[in-house]
């Protein structure tokens, strides 16, 4: 197939139609509040005002390009479209080749859209034209991108001397202006947007609630059908199928369906191994709804019943999760929840005989990281691992983020320093850089206990510091468990929390797997 070339001329007359309908109801049975919120426009102007408040300036122009159309190298095919989330935050627009400007002095939000020529419509359908986009989006004006360089040329200068952008490589083309007539600031905008994004608006909460409703239905379907499934791929297919038929084809991250030892690989995604002969399967999967993520993990016994060891580890992780969720309210320091989960894990693993020795010595050594090696959770929003503003939920640097930005690792030395910090901060009452939970933040609580032979043998059993605290013979019985993780998305409310995730877990999940189910 040939692709038409990029649009080059402004529109002649109006076109109707377009596929980006914000009020497109899918076949879902959710609360009326969610339905009505979905029918309103995405609150782009509210969001840009939050950004401006954080930016703390009253002059200049904010400029953000949306995601352009991309092709693979030497190919006329490209990846599935995924909007730039900072751009989406102040537009609600989910199609390629757009841009947005906000003029701070006049409080004017302008959406810049591509003009789509009729021959392109033949191949790809249409994105909204300017008049349809005005109806769909909460902006002050919609214009065509071909006019953008001229607009910037006319509006940057002595009266509006600063252009705020996210990154140097997102600087726009500006028709020639005298040198020094404006400056480009690529340092202030991203931190301001991160501070704005970390506390969700009610509209955003409803979108994440809806993503959770769909993902929870998909997890329910996996539980109901588990005994008929033979391979990890059946789980992936069942999950994806429910999301797709409910209008949420995009996943917030690659589905993880890891059985047996694969359950101990944190970001396993091959999802192609037989279930037979394995004890448990970890299913970590969450769809996006209108660009907003959900992030849910369930661990299911493959034959419908937990082994003795599997049940013990499931109960322990369940307790870690329940007690941490129960402690969520405004003012909670999230990093202390991680320490709470770690303390429960130490106590539980001592009881099971996997750990041995003095509880304080084990805590001081950080040995529990052998089994609970990652952070308790993260913010959820436009990204599954969403921005956290100036402060941090858990670690103060990015150096322990695995795979360039995913989940945080918590090795022993880090756990020990968190513990020390908790003690000294409690004495001084100062928690520099540590995030305190606020209403309308949404965080995951996702404790896990894993038996990854390579990790445990490579870094712990072979270490004089840790080896003495681990009973190898008892541990050997637990390797077949693989791993258990349970993960829910928790909204912080003014007086506590609301669990947005209704995917079955615990006894409800077991009943569903074994036939005591309702239709999904
Ligand atoms: N699904 C990725 C995570 O739980 O962080
Ligand atoms: Mn997560
Ligand atoms: Mn997850």
Short mmCIF file of C-alpha atoms and ligand atoms in Angstrom, two decimals:
data_model
loop_
_atom_site.label_atom_id
_atom_site.label_comp_id
_atom_site.label_asym_id
_atom_site.label_seq_id
_atom_site.Cartn_x
_atom_site.Cartn_y
_atom_site.Cartn_z
CA UNK A 1 0.00 0.00 0.00
CA UNK A 2 1.13 3.53 -0.65
CA UNK A 3 0.74 6.16 2.00
CA UNK A 4 -0.46 9.64 1.09
CA UNK A 5 2.01 12.39 1.90
CA UNK A 6 1.56 14.75 4.84
CA UNK A 7 -1.13 17.44 4.60
CA UNK A 8 0.12 20.63 3.07
CA UNK A 9 -2.76 23.08 2.68
CA UNK A 10 -5.41 24.60 4.92
CA UNK A 11 -9.00 23.37 4.80
CA UNK A 12 -11.50 24.46 2.22
CA UNK A 13 -14.89 24.25 3.84
CA UNK A 14 -16.04 22.08 6.68
CA UNK A 15 -15.95 18.35 6.93
CA UNK A 16 -18.07 16.38 9.32
CA UNK A 17 -17.51 13.13 11.17
CA UNK A 18 -14.37 11.91 12.94
CA UNK A 19 -13.72 8.98 15.20
CA UNK A 20 -12.49 10.58 18.38
CA UNK A 21 -15.84 10.80 20.09
CA UNK A 22 -15.37 11.52 23.79
CA UNK A 23 -18.87 10.28 24.57
CA UNK A 24 -18.49 6.88 22.98
CA UNK A 25 -20.15 4.57 25.51
CA UNK A 26 -18.94 1.02 25.52
CA UNK A 27 -20.99 -1.92 26.70
CA UNK A 28 -20.44 -1.49 30.38
CA UNK A 29 -22.44 -1.69 33.48
CA UNK A 30 -20.87 0.87 35.82
CA UNK A 31 -22.15 3.51 38.18
CA UNK A 32 -24.14 6.38 36.76
CA UNK A 33 -21.58 8.85 38.06
CA UNK A 34 -18.96 7.30 35.86
CA UNK A 35 -21.27 7.30 32.85
CA UNK A 36 -22.08 10.98 33.28
CA UNK A 37 -18.45 11.92 33.84
CA UNK A 38 -17.51 10.11 30.66
CA UNK A 39 -20.04 12.12 28.71
CA UNK A 40 -18.53 15.47 29.71
CA UNK A 41 -15.52 16.87 27.97
CA UNK A 42 -12.10 15.98 29.31
CA UNK A 43 -11.23 18.98 31.56
CA UNK A 44 -8.26 20.30 29.58
CA UNK A 45 -8.66 23.88 30.78
CA UNK A 46 -8.86 22.84 34.42
CA UNK A 47 -5.68 20.84 33.92
CA UNK A 48 -3.78 23.64 32.21
CA UNK A 49 -4.77 26.00 35.04
CA UNK A 50 -3.33 23.53 37.55
CA UNK A 51 -0.11 23.52 35.52
CA UNK A 52 0.02 27.32 35.39
CA UNK A 53 -0.45 27.53 39.15
CA UNK A 54 2.52 25.20 39.61
CA UNK A 55 4.58 27.07 37.00
CA UNK A 56 4.01 30.30 38.91
CA UNK A 57 4.36 32.71 35.98
CA UNK A 58 1.82 34.90 34.20
CA UNK A 59 3.46 35.52 30.86
CA UNK A 60 4.82 33.49 27.96
CA UNK A 61 3.58 30.55 25.90
CA UNK A 62 3.43 26.86 26.78
CA UNK A 63 3.98 24.67 23.73
CA UNK A 64 3.60 20.88 23.62
CA UNK A 65 3.67 18.76 20.50
CA UNK A 66 1.52 15.63 20.50
CA UNK A 67 2.80 12.29 19.25
CA UNK A 68 3.58 12.44 15.52
CA UNK A 69 2.75 9.70 13.03
CA UNK A 70 5.70 7.31 13.13
CA UNK A 71 6.87 4.54 10.81
CA UNK A 72 9.32 1.76 11.51
CA UNK A 73 12.66 2.19 9.81
CA UNK A 74 12.52 1.17 6.11
CA UNK A 75 8.85 0.27 6.43
CA UNK A 76 5.47 1.76 5.64
CA UNK A 77 4.14 0.24 8.89
CA UNK A 78 4.37 1.83 12.29
CA UNK A 79 3.75 1.08 15.96
CA UNK A 80 0.27 1.36 17.46
CA UNK A 81 -0.42 5.02 18.17
CA UNK A 82 0.24 6.07 21.78
CA UNK A 83 -0.36 9.71 22.62
CA UNK A 84 2.20 11.76 24.54
CA UNK A 85 0.72 11.87 28.01
CA UNK A 86 1.81 15.42 28.92
CA UNK A 87 0.09 16.62 25.75
CA UNK A 88 -3.02 14.60 26.55
CA UNK A 89 -3.16 16.08 30.05
CA UNK A 90 -3.91 19.56 28.71
CA UNK A 91 -5.97 18.56 25.66
CA UNK A 92 -7.72 15.18 26.00
CA UNK A 93 -6.85 14.64 22.32
CA UNK A 94 -5.88 11.16 21.23
CA UNK A 95 -4.84 11.26 17.59
CA UNK A 96 -1.50 12.00 15.91
CA UNK A 97 0.20 15.10 14.55
CA UNK A 98 -1.36 17.72 16.86
CA UNK A 99 0.14 20.39 19.10
CA UNK A 100 -1.16 22.67 21.83
CA UNK A 101 -0.30 26.20 22.92
CA UNK A 102 -1.36 28.07 26.02
CA UNK A 103 -0.91 31.82 26.16
CA UNK A 104 -0.37 32.65 29.81
CA UNK A 105 -1.23 36.35 29.67
CA UNK A 106 -4.60 35.80 27.99
CA UNK A 107 -5.41 32.37 29.44
CA UNK A 108 -5.96 30.97 25.93
CA UNK A 109 -5.69 27.26 25.14
CA UNK A 110 -5.34 26.52 21.43
CA UNK A 111 -5.40 23.07 19.92
CA UNK A 112 -3.49 22.67 16.67
CA UNK A 113 -4.69 19.79 14.52
CA UNK A 114 -3.56 18.38 11.17
CA UNK A 115 -5.65 19.11 8.13
CA UNK A 116 -6.66 15.77 6.64
CA UNK A 117 -6.94 15.71 2.88
CA UNK A 118 -9.73 13.68 1.26
CA UNK A 119 -7.26 11.19 -0.27
CA UNK A 120 -5.93 10.46 3.23
CA UNK A 121 -9.46 9.83 4.43
CA UNK A 122 -9.76 7.13 1.76
CA UNK A 123 -6.90 5.24 3.41
CA UNK A 124 -7.09 6.02 7.09
CA UNK A 125 -10.42 7.66 7.83
CA UNK A 126 -10.59 11.11 9.31
CA UNK A 127 -9.59 12.81 12.50
CA UNK A 128 -11.91 15.64 13.56
CA UNK A 129 -11.83 18.85 11.60
CA UNK A 130 -11.62 22.21 13.39
CA UNK A 131 -15.33 22.68 14.01
CA UNK A 132 -15.85 19.11 15.23
CA UNK A 133 -12.76 19.40 17.44
CA UNK A 134 -14.23 22.55 19.04
CA UNK A 135 -17.29 20.48 19.96
CA UNK A 136 -15.27 17.60 21.33
CA UNK A 137 -12.50 19.25 23.30
CA UNK A 138 -12.36 21.73 26.16
CA UNK A 139 -10.18 24.35 24.44
CA UNK A 140 -10.61 27.99 23.48
CA UNK A 141 -9.75 27.59 19.82
CA UNK A 142 -8.84 24.94 17.26
CA UNK A 143 -6.52 25.78 14.38
CA UNK A 144 -4.56 23.86 11.74
CA UNK A 145 -0.90 23.05 12.38
CA UNK A 146 0.15 24.62 9.07
CA UNK A 147 -0.50 28.00 10.73
CA UNK A 148 1.50 27.29 13.89
CA UNK A 149 4.93 28.70 12.87
CA UNK A 150 3.27 31.98 11.89
CA UNK A 151 1.33 32.10 15.15
CA UNK A 152 4.50 31.64 17.20
CA UNK A 153 6.29 34.25 15.12
CA UNK A 154 3.50 36.74 15.76
CA UNK A 155 3.05 36.01 19.46
CA UNK A 156 6.55 35.43 20.82
CA UNK A 157 8.60 38.53 21.46
CA UNK A 158 8.76 41.47 23.82
CA UNK A 159 5.24 41.02 25.23
CA UNK A 160 5.53 37.23 25.54
CA UNK A 161 9.24 36.51 25.74
CA UNK A 162 9.34 32.92 27.05
CA UNK A 163 8.41 29.68 25.37
CA UNK A 164 7.90 26.86 27.89
CA UNK A 165 8.59 23.40 26.48
CA UNK A 166 9.23 19.96 28.01
CA UNK A 167 12.48 19.02 26.29
CA UNK A 168 14.96 20.81 23.97
CA UNK A 169 14.10 18.39 21.15
CA UNK A 170 10.44 19.50 21.31
CA UNK A 171 11.24 23.09 20.36
CA UNK A 172 8.88 24.16 17.58
CA UNK A 173 9.76 25.64 14.26
CA UNK A 174 9.26 29.39 14.56
CA UNK A 175 9.28 31.52 11.43
CA UNK A 176 12.44 33.68 11.72
CA UNK A 177 12.50 36.02 14.70
CA UNK A 178 15.34 38.40 15.60
CA UNK A 179 17.98 36.69 17.74
CA UNK A 180 17.30 37.11 21.44
CA UNK A 181 13.70 38.23 21.00
CA UNK A 182 12.44 35.26 23.03
CA UNK A 183 13.94 32.57 25.23
CA UNK A 184 13.15 28.88 25.44
CA UNK A 185 12.68 27.44 28.95
CA UNK A 186 12.89 23.64 28.99
CA UNK A 187 13.52 23.27 32.73
CA UNK A 188 10.40 24.61 34.44
CA UNK A 189 7.48 23.00 32.61
CA UNK A 190 7.96 19.31 33.30
CA UNK A 191 8.33 19.68 37.10
CA UNK A 192 5.27 21.96 37.12
CA UNK A 193 3.25 19.44 35.10
CA UNK A 194 4.40 16.60 37.37
CA UNK A 195 3.24 18.52 40.44
CA UNK A 196 -0.10 19.15 38.73
CA UNK A 197 -0.53 15.53 37.61
CA UNK A 198 0.26 13.81 40.89
CA UNK A 199 -3.05 14.78 42.52
CA UNK A 200 -5.84 13.65 40.21
CA UNK A 201 -8.92 15.69 39.32
CA UNK A 202 -12.27 13.97 39.93
CA UNK A 203 -12.60 13.45 36.18
CA UNK A 204 -9.29 11.59 36.10
CA UNK A 205 -10.32 9.51 39.11
CA UNK A 206 -13.43 8.40 37.21
CA UNK A 207 -11.36 7.37 34.18
CA UNK A 208 -9.01 5.31 36.36
CA UNK A 209 -12.01 3.85 38.19
CA UNK A 210 -13.43 2.83 34.82
CA UNK A 211 -10.15 1.28 33.65
CA UNK A 212 -10.18 -0.66 36.91
CA UNK A 213 -13.76 -1.84 36.34
CA UNK A 214 -12.85 -3.27 32.93
CA UNK A 215 -9.59 -4.85 34.11
CA UNK A 216 -11.36 -6.30 37.15
CA UNK A 217 -13.95 -7.91 34.85
CA UNK A 218 -11.11 -9.35 32.77
CA UNK A 219 -9.37 -10.77 35.87
CA UNK A 220 -12.73 -12.24 36.92
CA UNK A 221 -13.02 -13.96 33.53
CA UNK A 222 -9.54 -15.44 33.94
CA UNK A 223 -10.52 -16.86 37.35
CA UNK A 224 -13.80 -18.30 36.03
CA UNK A 225 -12.12 -20.01 33.07
CA UNK A 226 -8.83 -20.97 34.72
CA UNK A 227 -9.52 -24.69 35.09
CA UNK A 228 -10.15 -24.95 31.32
CA UNK A 229 -6.91 -23.20 30.41
CA UNK A 230 -3.75 -25.02 29.40
CA UNK A 231 -1.17 -22.35 28.71
CA UNK A 232 -0.17 -18.88 29.91
CA UNK A 233 -1.25 -17.70 26.45
CA UNK A 234 -4.88 -18.69 27.23
CA UNK A 235 -4.80 -16.33 30.19
CA UNK A 236 -3.39 -13.48 28.12
CA UNK A 237 -5.99 -14.06 25.40
CA UNK A 238 -8.91 -14.20 27.86
CA UNK A 239 -7.80 -11.00 29.57
CA UNK A 240 -7.27 -9.13 26.31
CA UNK A 241 -10.56 -10.34 24.90
CA UNK A 242 -12.64 -8.91 27.76
CA UNK A 243 -10.80 -5.58 27.57
CA UNK A 244 -11.19 -5.33 23.80
CA UNK A 245 -14.90 -6.14 23.78
CA UNK A 246 -15.42 -3.48 26.44
CA UNK A 247 -13.70 -0.81 24.38
CA UNK A 248 -10.32 -0.86 26.13
CA UNK A 249 -8.02 -2.56 23.63
CA UNK A 250 -4.86 -0.74 24.80
CA UNK A 251 -3.07 -2.22 27.78
CA UNK A 252 -1.29 0.07 30.23
CA UNK A 253 1.68 -2.36 30.06
CA UNK A 254 2.44 -5.75 28.57
CA UNK A 255 0.26 -8.44 30.16
CA UNK A 256 2.16 -10.68 32.58
CA UNK A 257 0.89 -14.25 32.91
CA UNK A 258 3.72 -16.16 34.58
CA UNK A 259 3.24 -19.69 35.88
CA UNK A 260 5.60 -21.62 38.18
CA UNK A 261 9.12 -20.14 38.13
CA UNK A 262 7.94 -17.46 35.67
CA UNK A 263 5.89 -16.01 38.53
CA UNK A 264 9.18 -14.90 40.08
CA UNK A 265 10.23 -12.84 37.04
CA UNK A 266 8.88 -9.38 37.79
CA UNK A 267 8.33 -8.28 34.21
CA UNK A 268 7.86 -11.65 32.53
CA UNK A 269 5.86 -11.24 29.33
CA UNK A 270 6.52 -14.22 27.04
CA UNK A 271 3.24 -15.73 28.30
CA UNK A 272 3.65 -18.93 26.29
CA UNK A 273 4.39 -21.75 28.75
CA UNK A 274 2.10 -24.65 29.71
CA UNK A 275 0.31 -24.43 33.06
CA UNK A 276 0.48 -28.14 33.72
CA UNK A 277 2.74 -29.12 36.57
CA UNK A 278 2.97 -25.57 37.97
CA UNK A 279 1.45 -24.46 41.28
CA UNK A 280 0.55 -20.80 40.78
CA UNK A 281 0.20 -18.21 38.08
CA UNK A 282 0.81 -14.49 38.63
CA UNK A 283 -1.44 -12.42 36.37
CA UNK A 284 -0.43 -8.75 36.33
CA UNK A 285 -2.58 -6.97 33.78
CA UNK A 286 -4.43 -3.68 33.45
CA UNK A 287 -6.00 -1.90 30.51
CA UNK A 288 -6.10 1.80 29.70
CA UNK A 289 -9.36 3.70 29.50
CA UNK A 290 -9.09 6.89 27.46
CA UNK A 291 -5.34 7.00 28.08
CA UNK A 292 -5.62 6.32 31.85
CA UNK A 293 -4.06 3.21 33.37
CA UNK A 294 -5.10 0.49 35.72
CA UNK A 295 -2.59 -1.88 37.29
CA UNK A 296 -3.84 -5.09 38.90
CA UNK A 297 -2.17 -8.34 39.93
CA UNK A 298 -3.81 -11.55 41.01
CA UNK A 299 -2.14 -14.85 41.87
CA UNK A 300 -4.19 -17.95 41.16
CA UNK A 301 -3.67 -21.64 42.08
CA UNK A 302 -3.56 -23.44 38.74
CA UNK A 303 -5.48 -26.55 39.82
CA UNK A 304 -7.99 -24.56 41.85
CA UNK A 305 -6.40 -25.29 45.25
CA UNK A 306 -3.29 -23.88 46.85
CA UNK A 307 -0.55 -26.26 48.00
CA UNK A 308 0.33 -25.97 51.70
CA UNK A 309 3.33 -23.81 50.83
CA UNK A 310 1.40 -21.79 48.25
CA UNK A 311 -1.40 -21.10 50.73
CA UNK A 312 1.07 -19.97 53.38
CA UNK A 313 2.78 -17.51 51.04
CA UNK A 314 -0.55 -16.27 49.63
CA UNK A 315 -1.82 -15.60 53.17
CA UNK A 316 1.36 -13.77 54.06
CA UNK A 317 1.19 -11.50 51.00
CA UNK A 318 -2.52 -10.97 51.63
CA UNK A 319 -1.70 -9.77 55.14
CA UNK A 320 1.06 -7.47 53.86
CA UNK A 321 -1.42 -5.94 51.44
CA UNK A 322 -4.38 -5.70 53.82
CA UNK A 323 -2.41 -3.99 56.56
CA UNK A 324 -0.76 -1.50 54.21
CA UNK A 325 -4.05 -0.61 52.49
CA UNK A 326 -5.72 -0.15 55.88
CA UNK A 327 -3.05 2.43 56.80
CA UNK A 328 -3.73 4.64 53.76
CA UNK A 329 -5.12 8.08 54.51
CA UNK A 330 -4.05 11.69 53.95
CA UNK A 331 -0.80 12.27 55.80
CA UNK A 332 0.50 8.69 55.50
CA UNK A 333 4.17 8.51 54.51
CA UNK A 334 4.18 5.88 51.77
CA UNK A 335 7.76 4.74 52.37
CA UNK A 336 6.73 3.70 55.87
CA UNK A 337 4.13 1.39 54.32
CA UNK A 338 6.94 -0.37 52.49
CA UNK A 339 8.71 -0.85 55.81
CA UNK A 340 5.49 -2.14 57.34
CA UNK A 341 5.13 -4.70 54.53
CA UNK A 342 8.78 -5.73 54.94
CA UNK A 343 8.31 -6.20 58.71
CA UNK A 344 5.25 -8.41 58.15
CA UNK A 345 7.21 -10.41 55.57
CA UNK A 346 10.08 -10.98 58.01
CA UNK A 347 7.68 -12.11 60.72
CA UNK A 348 5.84 -14.45 58.33
CA UNK A 349 8.97 -15.94 56.77
CA UNK A 350 10.42 -16.55 60.25
CA UNK A 351 7.25 -18.41 61.22
CA UNK A 352 7.49 -20.56 58.11
CA UNK A 353 11.14 -21.30 58.88
CA UNK A 354 12.44 -19.86 55.62
CA UNK A 355 14.20 -17.15 57.61
CA UNK A 356 15.92 -18.00 60.89
CA UNK A 357 17.64 -15.98 63.58
CA UNK A 358 16.82 -12.82 65.46
CA UNK A 359 14.13 -10.63 63.93
CA UNK A 360 16.10 -7.41 64.58
CA UNK A 361 19.33 -8.80 63.13
CA UNK A 362 17.45 -9.88 60.00
CA UNK A 363 15.85 -6.44 59.67
CA UNK A 364 19.25 -4.73 60.13
CA UNK A 365 20.75 -6.90 57.37
CA UNK A 366 17.91 -6.30 54.88
CA UNK A 367 17.78 -10.02 54.07
CA UNK A 368 14.03 -9.97 53.40
CA UNK A 369 14.84 -8.25 50.07
CA UNK A 370 15.74 -11.72 48.83
CA UNK A 371 12.01 -12.48 48.80
CA UNK A 372 10.39 -9.00 48.61
CA UNK A 373 12.78 -7.30 46.19
CA UNK A 374 10.69 -4.44 44.76
CA UNK A 375 8.93 -1.34 45.98
CA UNK A 376 5.48 -1.57 47.50
CA UNK A 377 3.95 0.53 44.74
CA UNK A 378 3.74 3.68 42.69
CA UNK A 379 1.33 6.31 41.46
CA UNK A 380 -1.13 5.37 38.71
CA UNK A 381 -2.46 7.87 36.19
CA UNK A 382 -1.76 8.64 32.56
CA UNK A 383 1.25 6.36 32.99
CA UNK A 384 1.04 3.06 34.83
CA UNK A 385 4.11 4.22 36.79
CA UNK A 386 2.87 7.75 37.00
CA UNK A 387 4.71 10.92 37.91
CA UNK A 388 5.13 11.71 41.60
CA UNK A 389 5.82 15.45 41.59
CA UNK A 390 8.78 16.85 43.54
CA UNK A 391 8.60 14.26 46.32
CA UNK A 392 9.06 10.51 46.15
CA UNK A 393 6.89 7.69 47.38
CA UNK A 394 9.82 5.42 48.05
CA UNK A 395 13.30 5.95 46.66
CA UNK A 396 14.87 9.39 46.37
CA UNK A 397 16.77 8.67 43.15
CA UNK A 398 15.98 6.86 39.92
CA UNK A 399 19.13 4.75 40.06
CA UNK A 400 17.26 1.62 41.17
CA UNK A 401 14.49 1.80 38.63
CA UNK A 402 14.69 -1.28 36.51
CA UNK A 403 14.49 -1.14 32.72
CA UNK A 404 14.75 2.62 32.59
CA UNK A 405 11.74 3.68 34.56
CA UNK A 406 9.69 0.68 35.57
CA UNK A 407 9.21 -0.71 39.06
CA UNK A 408 11.78 0.22 41.75
CA UNK A 409 14.21 -2.38 43.09
CA UNK A 410 14.73 -2.47 46.85
CA UNK A 411 17.96 -4.40 47.49
CA UNK A 412 19.13 -4.99 51.09
CA UNK A 413 21.27 -1.85 51.39
CA UNK A 414 18.37 0.31 50.23
CA UNK A 415 15.95 -1.34 52.63
CA UNK A 416 18.38 -0.83 55.50
CA UNK A 417 18.84 2.85 54.66
CA UNK A 418 15.05 3.31 54.45
CA UNK A 419 14.79 1.77 57.89
CA UNK A 420 17.51 4.04 59.31
CA UNK A 421 15.90 7.06 57.71
CA UNK A 422 12.55 6.17 59.25
CA UNK A 423 14.15 6.08 62.68
CA UNK A 424 16.11 9.34 62.38
CA UNK A 425 13.24 11.17 60.65
CA UNK A 426 10.85 10.10 63.38
CA UNK A 427 13.22 11.68 65.89
CA UNK A 428 13.51 14.98 64.00
CA UNK A 429 10.03 15.03 62.44
CA UNK A 430 11.62 15.94 59.06
CA UNK A 431 11.02 13.75 56.01
CA UNK A 432 12.80 15.62 53.23
CA UNK A 433 11.73 14.50 49.78
CA UNK A 434 9.34 11.88 51.14
CA UNK A 435 5.84 11.98 49.80
CA UNK A 436 2.92 12.29 52.15
CA UNK A 437 -0.31 10.92 50.68
CA UNK A 438 -2.99 13.47 49.78
CA UNK A 439 -6.65 13.11 48.78
CA UNK A 440 -7.07 12.18 45.10
CA UNK A 441 -3.67 10.59 44.75
CA UNK A 442 -3.97 7.04 43.38
CA UNK A 443 -1.28 4.54 44.34
CA UNK A 444 -0.81 0.83 43.96
CA UNK A 445 -0.24 -1.44 46.93
CA UNK A 446 1.48 -4.49 45.49
CA UNK A 447 3.50 -6.57 47.92
CA UNK A 448 5.01 -9.80 46.66
CA UNK A 449 7.05 -12.74 47.90
CA UNK A 450 9.13 -14.50 45.24
CA UNK A 451 11.37 -17.52 45.08
CA UNK A 452 13.71 -16.70 42.21
CA UNK A 453 16.46 -19.30 42.57
CA UNK A 454 19.05 -17.35 40.58
CA UNK A 455 18.51 -14.13 42.55
CA UNK A 456 18.42 -15.80 45.97
CA UNK A 457 21.41 -18.07 45.34
CA UNK A 458 23.41 -15.41 43.51
CA UNK A 459 23.13 -12.62 46.05
CA UNK A 460 21.88 -14.04 49.35
CA UNK A 461 22.73 -17.70 49.97
CA UNK A 462 26.30 -17.05 48.86
CA UNK A 463 26.62 -13.99 51.12
CA UNK A 464 28.02 -14.23 54.67
CA UNK A 465 25.69 -11.39 55.71
CA UNK A 466 22.49 -13.02 54.51
CA UNK A 467 23.16 -16.75 54.06
CA UNK A 468 23.06 -17.44 57.79
CA UNK A 469 19.51 -16.07 58.04
CA UNK A 470 18.06 -18.38 55.37
CA UNK A 471 17.26 -22.07 55.91
CA UNK A 472 18.17 -23.74 52.61
CA UNK A 473 16.28 -26.95 53.31
CA UNK A 474 13.03 -25.18 54.12
CA UNK A 475 13.54 -22.78 51.21
CA UNK A 476 13.90 -25.72 48.81
CA UNK A 477 10.25 -26.68 49.48
CA UNK A 478 9.10 -23.17 48.46
CA UNK A 479 10.82 -22.81 45.08
CA UNK A 480 7.89 -24.55 43.30
CA UNK A 481 5.58 -21.80 44.60
CA UNK A 482 7.37 -19.41 42.22
CA UNK A 483 5.92 -16.19 43.52
CA UNK A 484 2.84 -14.41 44.81
CA UNK A 485 1.93 -10.79 44.15
CA UNK A 486 -1.38 -9.07 44.88
CA UNK A 487 -1.89 -5.54 43.56
CA UNK A 488 -4.76 -3.08 43.87
CA UNK A 489 -5.16 0.59 42.92
CA UNK A 490 -6.02 2.72 45.93
CA UNK A 491 -7.58 6.18 45.84
CA UNK A 492 -6.69 8.37 48.81
CA UNK A 493 -9.90 10.01 50.10
CA UNK A 494 -10.27 12.86 52.62
CA UNK A 495 -10.85 10.40 55.44
CA UNK A 496 -9.07 7.26 54.31
CA UNK A 497 -9.06 5.34 51.06
CA UNK A 498 -11.20 3.70 48.42
CA UNK A 499 -10.04 0.53 46.72
CA UNK A 500 -10.75 1.07 43.00
CA UNK A 501 -9.95 -2.55 42.16
CA UNK A 502 -12.74 -5.09 42.41
CA UNK A 503 -10.95 -8.04 40.75
CA UNK A 504 -11.64 -11.10 42.91
CA UNK A 505 -8.96 -12.22 45.32
CA UNK A 506 -8.74 -14.52 48.34
CA UNK A 507 -11.77 -16.70 49.02
CA UNK A 508 -13.94 -14.97 46.40
CA UNK A 509 -11.31 -15.78 43.77
CA UNK A 510 -11.05 -19.43 44.88
CA UNK A 511 -14.84 -19.81 44.71
CA UNK A 512 -14.88 -18.41 41.18
CA UNK A 513 -12.10 -20.70 40.01
CA UNK A 514 -13.92 -23.70 41.42
CA UNK A 515 -17.29 -23.03 39.89
CA UNK A 516 -19.18 -20.79 42.32
CA UNK A 517 -19.36 -17.94 39.82
CA UNK A 518 -21.64 -15.25 38.50
CA UNK A 519 -21.67 -14.13 34.87
CA UNK A 520 -19.14 -11.47 33.92
N1 LIG B 1 2.49 -3.90 36.16
C1 LIG B 1 3.65 -3.21 36.55
C2 LIG B 1 3.68 -2.90 37.95
O1 LIG B 1 2.94 -3.52 38.72
O2 LIG B 1 4.35 -2.03 38.43
MN1 LIG B 2 2.25 -1.76 39.78
MN1 LIG B 3 1.20 -4.48 38.04
#
